[in-house]
Short mmCIF file of C-alpha atoms and ligand atoms in Angstrom, two decimals:
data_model
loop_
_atom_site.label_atom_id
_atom_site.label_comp_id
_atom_site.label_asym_id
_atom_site.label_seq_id
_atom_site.Cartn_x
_atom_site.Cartn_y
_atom_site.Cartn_z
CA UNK A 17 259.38 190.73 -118.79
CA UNK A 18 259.66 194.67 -119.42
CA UNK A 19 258.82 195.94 -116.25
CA UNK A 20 258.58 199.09 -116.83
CA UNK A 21 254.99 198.30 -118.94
CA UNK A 22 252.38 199.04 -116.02
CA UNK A 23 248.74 198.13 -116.42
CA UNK A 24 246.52 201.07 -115.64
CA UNK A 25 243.55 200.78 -113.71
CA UNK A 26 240.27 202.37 -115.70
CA UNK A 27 237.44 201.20 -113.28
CA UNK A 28 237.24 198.92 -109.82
CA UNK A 29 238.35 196.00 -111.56
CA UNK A 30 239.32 196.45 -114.89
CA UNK A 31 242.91 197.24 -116.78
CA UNK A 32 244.41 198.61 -119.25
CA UNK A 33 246.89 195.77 -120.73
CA UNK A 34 247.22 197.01 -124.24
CA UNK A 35 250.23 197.93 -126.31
CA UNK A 36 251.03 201.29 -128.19
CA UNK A 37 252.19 201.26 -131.73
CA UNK A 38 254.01 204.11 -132.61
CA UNK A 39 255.59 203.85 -135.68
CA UNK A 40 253.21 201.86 -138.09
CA UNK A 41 252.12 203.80 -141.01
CA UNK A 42 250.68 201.79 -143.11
CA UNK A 43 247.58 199.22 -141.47
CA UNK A 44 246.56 197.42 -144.39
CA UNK A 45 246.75 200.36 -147.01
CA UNK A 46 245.48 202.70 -144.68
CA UNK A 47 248.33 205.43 -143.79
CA UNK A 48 248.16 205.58 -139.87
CA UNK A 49 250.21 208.92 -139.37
CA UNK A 50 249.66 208.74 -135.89
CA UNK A 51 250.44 205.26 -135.15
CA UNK A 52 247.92 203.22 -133.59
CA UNK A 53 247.30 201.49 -130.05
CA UNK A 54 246.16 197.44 -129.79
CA UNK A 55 244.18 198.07 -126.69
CA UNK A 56 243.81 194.84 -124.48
CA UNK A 57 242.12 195.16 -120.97
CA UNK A 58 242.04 192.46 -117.69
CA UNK A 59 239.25 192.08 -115.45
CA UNK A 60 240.44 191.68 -112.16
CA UNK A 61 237.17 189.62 -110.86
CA UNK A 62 236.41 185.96 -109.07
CA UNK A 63 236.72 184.73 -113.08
CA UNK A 64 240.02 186.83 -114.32
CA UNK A 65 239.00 188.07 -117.79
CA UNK A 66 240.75 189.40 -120.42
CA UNK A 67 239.35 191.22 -123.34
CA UNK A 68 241.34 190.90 -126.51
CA UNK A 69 244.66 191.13 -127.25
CA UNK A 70 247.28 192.62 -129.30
CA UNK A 71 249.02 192.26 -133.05
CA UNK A 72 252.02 189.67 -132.19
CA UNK A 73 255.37 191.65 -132.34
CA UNK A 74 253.28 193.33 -129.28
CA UNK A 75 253.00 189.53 -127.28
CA UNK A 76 255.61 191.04 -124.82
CA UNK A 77 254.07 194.16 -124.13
CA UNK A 78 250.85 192.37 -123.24
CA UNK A 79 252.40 190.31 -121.21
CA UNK A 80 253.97 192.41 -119.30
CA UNK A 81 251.13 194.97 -118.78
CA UNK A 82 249.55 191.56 -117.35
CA UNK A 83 251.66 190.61 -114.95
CA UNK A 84 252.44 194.08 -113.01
CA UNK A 85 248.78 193.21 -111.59
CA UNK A 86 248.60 189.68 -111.43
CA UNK A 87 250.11 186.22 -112.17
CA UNK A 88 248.83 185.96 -115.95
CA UNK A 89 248.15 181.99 -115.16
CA UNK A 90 245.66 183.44 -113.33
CA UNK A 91 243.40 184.31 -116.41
CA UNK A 92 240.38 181.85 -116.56
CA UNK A 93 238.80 183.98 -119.67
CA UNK A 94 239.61 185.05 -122.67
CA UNK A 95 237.28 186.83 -124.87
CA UNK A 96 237.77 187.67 -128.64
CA UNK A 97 235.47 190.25 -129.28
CA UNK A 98 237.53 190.58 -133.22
CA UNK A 99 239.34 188.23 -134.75
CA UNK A 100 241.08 190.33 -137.13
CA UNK A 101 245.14 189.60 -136.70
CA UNK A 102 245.64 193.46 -134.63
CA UNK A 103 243.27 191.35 -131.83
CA UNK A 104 243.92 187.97 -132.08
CA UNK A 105 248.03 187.97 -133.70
CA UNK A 106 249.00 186.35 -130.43
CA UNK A 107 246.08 185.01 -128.88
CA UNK A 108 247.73 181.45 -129.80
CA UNK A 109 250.84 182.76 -127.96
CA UNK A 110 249.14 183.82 -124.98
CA UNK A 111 246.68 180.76 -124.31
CA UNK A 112 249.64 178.88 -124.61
CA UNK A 113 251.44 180.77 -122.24
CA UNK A 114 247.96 181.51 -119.49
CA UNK A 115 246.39 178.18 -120.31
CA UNK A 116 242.64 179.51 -119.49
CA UNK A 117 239.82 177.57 -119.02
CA UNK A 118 238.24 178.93 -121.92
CA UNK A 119 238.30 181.38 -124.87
CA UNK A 120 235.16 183.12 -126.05
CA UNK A 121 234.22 184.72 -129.46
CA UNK A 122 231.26 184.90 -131.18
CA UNK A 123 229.37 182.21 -132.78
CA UNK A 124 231.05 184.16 -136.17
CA UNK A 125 234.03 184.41 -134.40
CA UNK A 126 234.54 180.59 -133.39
CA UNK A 127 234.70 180.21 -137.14
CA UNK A 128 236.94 182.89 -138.05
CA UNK A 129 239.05 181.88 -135.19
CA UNK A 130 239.45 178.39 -136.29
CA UNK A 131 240.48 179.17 -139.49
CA UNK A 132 242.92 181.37 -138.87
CA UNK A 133 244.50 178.98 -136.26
CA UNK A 134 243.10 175.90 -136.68
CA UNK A 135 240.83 173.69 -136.36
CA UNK A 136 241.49 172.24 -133.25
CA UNK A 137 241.58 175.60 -131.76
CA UNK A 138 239.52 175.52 -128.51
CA UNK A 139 236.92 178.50 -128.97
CA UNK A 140 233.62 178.78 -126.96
CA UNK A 141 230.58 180.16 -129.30
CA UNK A 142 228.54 183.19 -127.82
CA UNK A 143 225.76 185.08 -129.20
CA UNK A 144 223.92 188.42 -128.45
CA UNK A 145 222.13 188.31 -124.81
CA UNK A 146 224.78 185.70 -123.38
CA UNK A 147 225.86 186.74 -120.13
CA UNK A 148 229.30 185.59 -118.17
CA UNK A 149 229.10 185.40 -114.48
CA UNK A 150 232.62 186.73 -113.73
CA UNK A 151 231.95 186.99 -109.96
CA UNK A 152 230.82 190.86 -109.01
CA UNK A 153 230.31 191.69 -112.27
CA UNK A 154 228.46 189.70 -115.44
CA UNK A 155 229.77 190.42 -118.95
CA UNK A 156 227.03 190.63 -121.34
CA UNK A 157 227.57 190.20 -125.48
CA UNK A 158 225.89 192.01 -128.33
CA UNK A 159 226.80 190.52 -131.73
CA UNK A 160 227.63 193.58 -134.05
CA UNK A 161 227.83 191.33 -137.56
CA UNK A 162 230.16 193.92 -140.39
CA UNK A 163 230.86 195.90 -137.44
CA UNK A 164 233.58 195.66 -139.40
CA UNK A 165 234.08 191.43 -139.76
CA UNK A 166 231.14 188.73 -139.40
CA UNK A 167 232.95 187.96 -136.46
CA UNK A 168 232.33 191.51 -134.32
CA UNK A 169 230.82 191.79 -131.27
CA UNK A 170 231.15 194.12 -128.35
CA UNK A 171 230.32 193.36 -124.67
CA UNK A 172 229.31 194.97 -121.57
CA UNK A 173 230.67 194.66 -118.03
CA UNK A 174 227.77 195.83 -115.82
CA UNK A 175 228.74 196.86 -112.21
CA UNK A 176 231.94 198.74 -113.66
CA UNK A 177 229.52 199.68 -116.50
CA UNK A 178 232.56 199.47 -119.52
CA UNK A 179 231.73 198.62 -123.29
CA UNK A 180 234.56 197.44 -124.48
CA UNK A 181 233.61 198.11 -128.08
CA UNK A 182 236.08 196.28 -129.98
CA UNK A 183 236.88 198.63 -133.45
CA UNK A 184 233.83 200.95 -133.06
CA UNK A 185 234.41 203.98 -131.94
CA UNK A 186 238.30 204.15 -132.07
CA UNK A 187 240.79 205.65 -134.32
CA UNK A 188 244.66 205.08 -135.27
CA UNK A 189 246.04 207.63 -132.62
CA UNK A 190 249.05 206.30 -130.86
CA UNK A 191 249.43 208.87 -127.58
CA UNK A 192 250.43 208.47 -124.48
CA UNK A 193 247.48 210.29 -122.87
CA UNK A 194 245.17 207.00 -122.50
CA UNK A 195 241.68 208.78 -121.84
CA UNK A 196 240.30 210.82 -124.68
CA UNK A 197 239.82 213.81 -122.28
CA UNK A 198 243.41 214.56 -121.80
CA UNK A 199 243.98 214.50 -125.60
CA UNK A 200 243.53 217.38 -128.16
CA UNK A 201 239.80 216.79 -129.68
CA UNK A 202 240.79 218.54 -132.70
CA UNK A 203 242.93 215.07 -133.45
CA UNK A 204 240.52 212.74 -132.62
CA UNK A 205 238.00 214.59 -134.42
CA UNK A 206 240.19 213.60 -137.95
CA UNK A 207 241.32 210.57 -136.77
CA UNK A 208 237.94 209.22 -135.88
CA UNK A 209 236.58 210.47 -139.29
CA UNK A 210 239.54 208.78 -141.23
CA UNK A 211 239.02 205.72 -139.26
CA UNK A 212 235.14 205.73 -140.07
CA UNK A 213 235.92 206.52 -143.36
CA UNK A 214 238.27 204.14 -144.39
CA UNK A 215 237.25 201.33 -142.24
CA UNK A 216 233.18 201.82 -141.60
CA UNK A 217 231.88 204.01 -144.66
CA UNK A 218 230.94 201.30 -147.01
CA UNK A 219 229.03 199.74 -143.47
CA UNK A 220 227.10 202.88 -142.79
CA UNK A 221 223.93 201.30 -142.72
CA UNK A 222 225.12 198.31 -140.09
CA UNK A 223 226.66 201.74 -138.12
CA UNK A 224 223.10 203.10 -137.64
CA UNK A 225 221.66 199.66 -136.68
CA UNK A 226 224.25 199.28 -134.00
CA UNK A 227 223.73 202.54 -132.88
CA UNK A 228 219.56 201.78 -132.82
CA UNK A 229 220.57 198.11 -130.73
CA UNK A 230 222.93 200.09 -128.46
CA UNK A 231 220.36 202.62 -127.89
CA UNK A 232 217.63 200.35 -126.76
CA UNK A 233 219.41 198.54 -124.53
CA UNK A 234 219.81 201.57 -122.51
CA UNK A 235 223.23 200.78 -121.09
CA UNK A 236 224.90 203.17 -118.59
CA UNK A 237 228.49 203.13 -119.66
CA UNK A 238 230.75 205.15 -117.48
CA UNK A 239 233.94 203.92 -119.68
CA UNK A 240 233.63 203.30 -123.40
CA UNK A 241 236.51 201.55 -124.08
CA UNK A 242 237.48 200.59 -128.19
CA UNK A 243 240.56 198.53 -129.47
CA UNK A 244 242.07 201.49 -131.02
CA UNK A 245 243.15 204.96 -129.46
CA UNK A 246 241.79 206.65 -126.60
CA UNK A 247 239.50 205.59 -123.71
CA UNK A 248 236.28 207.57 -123.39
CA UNK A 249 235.23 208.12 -119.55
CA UNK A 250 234.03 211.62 -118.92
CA UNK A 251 229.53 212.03 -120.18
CA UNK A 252 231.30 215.03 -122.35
CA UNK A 253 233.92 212.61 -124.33
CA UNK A 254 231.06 209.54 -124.46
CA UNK A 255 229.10 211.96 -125.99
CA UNK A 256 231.69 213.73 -128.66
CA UNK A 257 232.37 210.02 -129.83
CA UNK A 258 228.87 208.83 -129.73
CA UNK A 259 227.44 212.44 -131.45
CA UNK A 260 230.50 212.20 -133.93
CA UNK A 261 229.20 208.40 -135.18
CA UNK A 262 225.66 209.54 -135.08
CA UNK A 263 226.59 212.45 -137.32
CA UNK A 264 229.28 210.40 -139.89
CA UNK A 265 226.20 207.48 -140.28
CA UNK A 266 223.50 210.03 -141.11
CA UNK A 267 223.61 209.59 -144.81
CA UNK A 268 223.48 212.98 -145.17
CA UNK A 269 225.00 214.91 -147.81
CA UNK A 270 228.03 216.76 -146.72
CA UNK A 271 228.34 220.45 -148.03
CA UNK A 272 232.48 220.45 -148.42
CA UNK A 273 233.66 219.84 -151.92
CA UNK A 274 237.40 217.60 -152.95
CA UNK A 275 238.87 217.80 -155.93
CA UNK A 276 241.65 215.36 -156.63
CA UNK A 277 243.89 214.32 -159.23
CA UNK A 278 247.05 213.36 -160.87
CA UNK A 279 249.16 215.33 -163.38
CA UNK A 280 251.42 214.53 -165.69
CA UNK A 281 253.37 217.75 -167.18
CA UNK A 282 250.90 220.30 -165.11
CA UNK A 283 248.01 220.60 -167.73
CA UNK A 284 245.44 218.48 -165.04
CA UNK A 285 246.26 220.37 -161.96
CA UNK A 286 246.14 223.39 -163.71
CA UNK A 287 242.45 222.73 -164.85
CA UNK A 288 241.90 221.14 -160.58
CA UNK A 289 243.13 224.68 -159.50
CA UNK A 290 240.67 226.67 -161.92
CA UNK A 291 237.47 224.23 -160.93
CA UNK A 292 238.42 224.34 -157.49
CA UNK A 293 238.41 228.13 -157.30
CA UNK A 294 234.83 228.04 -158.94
CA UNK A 295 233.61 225.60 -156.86
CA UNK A 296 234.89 228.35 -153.55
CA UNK A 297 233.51 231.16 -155.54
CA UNK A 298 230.53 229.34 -155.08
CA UNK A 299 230.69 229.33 -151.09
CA UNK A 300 231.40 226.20 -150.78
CA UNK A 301 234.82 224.78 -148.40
CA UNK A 302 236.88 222.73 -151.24
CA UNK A 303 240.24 220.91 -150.71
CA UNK A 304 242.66 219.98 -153.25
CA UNK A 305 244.76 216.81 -153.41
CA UNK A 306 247.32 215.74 -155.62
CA UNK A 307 247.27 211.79 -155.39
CA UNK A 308 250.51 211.03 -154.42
CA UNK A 309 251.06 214.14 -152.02
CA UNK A 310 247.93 213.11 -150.60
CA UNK A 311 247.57 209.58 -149.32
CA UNK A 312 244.76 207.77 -150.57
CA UNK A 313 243.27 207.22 -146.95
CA UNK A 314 243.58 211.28 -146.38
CA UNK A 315 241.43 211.39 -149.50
CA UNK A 316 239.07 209.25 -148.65
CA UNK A 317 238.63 211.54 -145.36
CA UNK A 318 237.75 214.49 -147.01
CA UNK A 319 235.35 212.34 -149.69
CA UNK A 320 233.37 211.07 -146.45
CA UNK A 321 231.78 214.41 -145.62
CA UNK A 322 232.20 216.17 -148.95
CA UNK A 323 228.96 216.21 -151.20
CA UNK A 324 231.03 216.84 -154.32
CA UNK A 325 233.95 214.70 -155.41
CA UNK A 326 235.76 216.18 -158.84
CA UNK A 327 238.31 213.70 -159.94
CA UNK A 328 241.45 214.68 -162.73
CA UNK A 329 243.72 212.54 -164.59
CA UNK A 330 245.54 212.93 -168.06
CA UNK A 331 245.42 210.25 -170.67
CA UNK A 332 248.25 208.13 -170.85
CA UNK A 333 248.50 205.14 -173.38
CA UNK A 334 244.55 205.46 -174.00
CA UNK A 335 244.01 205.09 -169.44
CA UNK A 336 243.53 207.10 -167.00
CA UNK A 337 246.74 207.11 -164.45
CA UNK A 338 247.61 204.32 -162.67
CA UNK A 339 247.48 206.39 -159.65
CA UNK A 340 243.92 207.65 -160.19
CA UNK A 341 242.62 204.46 -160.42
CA UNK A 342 244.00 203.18 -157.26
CA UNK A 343 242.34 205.68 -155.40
CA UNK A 344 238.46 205.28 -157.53
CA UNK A 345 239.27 200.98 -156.91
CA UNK A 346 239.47 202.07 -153.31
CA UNK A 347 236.89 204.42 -153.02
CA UNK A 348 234.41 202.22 -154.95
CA UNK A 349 235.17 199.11 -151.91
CA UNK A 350 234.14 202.23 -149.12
CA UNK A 351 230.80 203.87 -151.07
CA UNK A 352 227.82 202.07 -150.83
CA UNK A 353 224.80 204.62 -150.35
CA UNK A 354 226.53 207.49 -152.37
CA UNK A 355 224.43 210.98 -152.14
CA UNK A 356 227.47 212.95 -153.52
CA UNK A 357 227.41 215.19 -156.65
CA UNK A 358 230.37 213.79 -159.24
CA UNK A 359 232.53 215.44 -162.12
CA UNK A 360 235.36 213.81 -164.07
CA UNK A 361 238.09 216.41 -166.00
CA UNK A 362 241.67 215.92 -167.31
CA UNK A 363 243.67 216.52 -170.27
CA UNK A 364 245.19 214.48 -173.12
CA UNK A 365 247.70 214.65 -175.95
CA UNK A 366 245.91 212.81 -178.73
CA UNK A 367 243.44 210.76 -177.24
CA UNK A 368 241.83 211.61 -174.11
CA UNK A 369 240.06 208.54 -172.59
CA UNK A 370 240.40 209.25 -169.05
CA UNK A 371 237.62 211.37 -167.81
CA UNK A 372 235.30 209.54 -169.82
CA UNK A 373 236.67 206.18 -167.81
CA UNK A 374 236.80 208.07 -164.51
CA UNK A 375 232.66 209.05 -165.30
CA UNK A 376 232.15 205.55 -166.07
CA UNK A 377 233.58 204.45 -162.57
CA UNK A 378 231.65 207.39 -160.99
CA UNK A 379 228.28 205.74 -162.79
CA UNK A 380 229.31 202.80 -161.91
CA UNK A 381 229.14 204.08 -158.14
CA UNK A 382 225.63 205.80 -158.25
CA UNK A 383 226.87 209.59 -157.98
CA UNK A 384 225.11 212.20 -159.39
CA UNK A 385 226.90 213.37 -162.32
CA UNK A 386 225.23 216.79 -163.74
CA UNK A 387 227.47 217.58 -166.01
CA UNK A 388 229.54 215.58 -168.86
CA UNK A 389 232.85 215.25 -168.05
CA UNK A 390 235.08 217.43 -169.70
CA UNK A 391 239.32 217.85 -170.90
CA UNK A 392 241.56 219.83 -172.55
CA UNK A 393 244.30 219.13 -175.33
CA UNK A 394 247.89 219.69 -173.85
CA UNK A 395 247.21 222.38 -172.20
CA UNK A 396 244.50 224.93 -171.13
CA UNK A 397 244.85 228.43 -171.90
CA UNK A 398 243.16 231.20 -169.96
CA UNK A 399 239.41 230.80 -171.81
CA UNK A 400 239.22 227.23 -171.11
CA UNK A 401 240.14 227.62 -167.02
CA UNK A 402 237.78 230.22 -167.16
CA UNK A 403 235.56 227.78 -168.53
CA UNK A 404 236.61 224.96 -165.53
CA UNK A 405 235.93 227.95 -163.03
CA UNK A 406 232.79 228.68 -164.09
CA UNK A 407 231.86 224.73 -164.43
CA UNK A 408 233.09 224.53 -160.39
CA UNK A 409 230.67 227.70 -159.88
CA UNK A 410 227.87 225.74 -161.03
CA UNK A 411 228.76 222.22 -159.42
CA UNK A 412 229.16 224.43 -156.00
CA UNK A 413 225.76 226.34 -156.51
CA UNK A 414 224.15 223.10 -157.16
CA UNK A 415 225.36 221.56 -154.13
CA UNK A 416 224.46 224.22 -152.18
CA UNK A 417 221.22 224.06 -153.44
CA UNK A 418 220.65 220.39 -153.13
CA UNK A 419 218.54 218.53 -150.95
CA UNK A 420 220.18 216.09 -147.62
FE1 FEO B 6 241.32 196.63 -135.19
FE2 FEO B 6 239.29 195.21 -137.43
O1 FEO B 6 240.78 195.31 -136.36
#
């Protein structure tokens, strides 16, 4: 055992027994730039609980956290609040290794449990309202179904008052600084919104129901504790977290603008640069992304909160690029309930089919799409970017002017 990996006490009887990931960039697709944390925590109580556990290369870290507070044989609980393999990689490993008297999940998460490790894996079913006596404290469960699996669920330890929240409300934000207070909010501003974005937007709706059910149960959480990133404990983080969810699942219709694209010899970027300086002109904020310099999960960032999304690509054998469709496949998994404003653009050298399939896909996703899309042969000259710059003008006024 490493025994320099301490546990570290968040309330009268729980732990911190997670791992930090610093180095993973890529969590499935997703570019974590920050790294990312797999955060595991023990209640010290008459029934030794612990919550979650960690992506398997981190078994040993786990471990180790463990057992600078107590003998892990000691656990009698385990609970699974997410099955998904950055929670439950090594949960074989460490019920082999701890031998509790039982593992919990809920009644979706028995199933996805069992078939990720089998069928004969012992898993005890639990559904919203169960309570475990632990001893001084009971741990209550609240299924959150899509929160992001079928198999979510979050539970609440009430004397220390914690929610351990599973994925909701974290981020990818590996940091030695373990409470969100004594990290830079400007960070965990973005990295919450890129987490919500490319993990929660298409689930918006199931966000605002578990923020309703949350709501009415009236809990008193002194720690809000997710799976990923820092731990909320001061009312002032709680409430930057919980005000930053409220705000990302309104629905509303963000007043920024994105414009991305690809180019192939300049001709598409060129046009991006000329809409996106309308679109400015305008009054409205506007960021520019070349796919490629801009990860698909930064884009995706910018398209949660942006009420206009202009996408570029050149023709090439009759498509649009390869590389623009990645990012519209992706983007059409995260949008359900679009209220955004669309416009397709590009260029061509003889044929010119890719705006016209970039509009389709934008259809296809229920933007609005004012104006037909529009491209250029080879390359524009001054009168047609003045004609892109006015066409952003008029996409920005009409934002501006748009309803929620
Ligand atoms: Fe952090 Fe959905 O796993």
């Amino acid at each position: 055992m490493k025994d320099y990996l301490k546990a570290v006490q968040i309330s009268e009887k729980v732990y911190y027994v997670g791992a930090i990931d610093w180095n993973v960039r890529s969590f499935h697709g997703y570019r974590t730039g920050r790294g990312t944390s797999y955060n595991a925590f023990l209640i010290i109580d008459e029934k030794v609980t612990l919550i979650d556990c960690v992506k398997k290369p981190f078994f040993n870290e786990l471990m180790a956290r463990i057992a600078s507070v107590i003998d892990p044989s000691e656990i009698d609980y385990i609970v699974s609040n997410h099955s998904e393999p950055d929670h439950s990689g090594c949960l074989v490993d460490v019920v082999n290794a701890v031998k509790p008297e039982k593992v919990f999940a809920s009644v979706m998460g028995e199933k996805a449990l069992k078939a990720y490790y089998g069928e004969d894996f012992e898993v005890t079913p639990l559904k919203t309202g169960d309570v475990l006596d632990l001893g001084e404290n009971k741990l209550s469960v609240l299924e959150t179904r899509m929160l992001h699996w079928p198999d979510s669920m979050v539970a609440y330890l009430d004397k220390d008052k914690v929610l351990f929240s599973q994925d909701a409300f974290g981020m990818h934000y590996a940091t030695a600084n373990l409470f969100a207070d004594e990290n830079d909010y400007s960070v965990m501003t973005y990295e919450a919104k890129k987490y919500f974005a490319n993990i929660l937007m298409h689930l918006t709706n199931q966000v605002r129901g578990a923020i309703k059910q949350l709501g009415e149960l009236n809990l008193d959480v002194k720690i809000l504790a997710p799976d990923h990133g820092p731990l909320f404990r001061t009312p002032e983080s709680i409430a930057f977290i919980q005000n930053l969810y409220a705000a990302m699942a309104s629905g509303d219709r963000g007043r920024k603008a994105v414009v991305f694209y690809a180019t192939m010899w300049g001709s598409t970027e060129k046009i991006a640069t000329a809409l996106a300086d309308g679109i400015r002109s305008a009054g409205v904020e506007v960021k520019v992304s070349a796919i490629g310099a801009s990860d698909r999960s930064d884009i995706m960032t910018d398209v949660l909160d942006a009420g206009l999304v202009c996408v570029g690509s050149p023709t090439m054998n009759n498509q649009m690029y390869p590389s623009v469709a990645d990012v519209l496949t992706y983007l059409k998994g995260l949008l359900r309930t679009t209220n955004k404003i669309g416009y397709a653009f590009g260029s061509f050298g003889w044929s010119g089919e890719a705006p016209k399939k970039i509009q389709a896909e934008l259809e296809s996703m229920k933007f609005e799409l004012p104006f037909e899309q529009k491209s250029t042969k080879y390359n524009p000259f001054a009168e047609d970017l003045a004609e892109y710059f006015e066409q952003g003008a008029a996409l920005g006024k009409m934002l501006l002017e748009s309803g929620k």
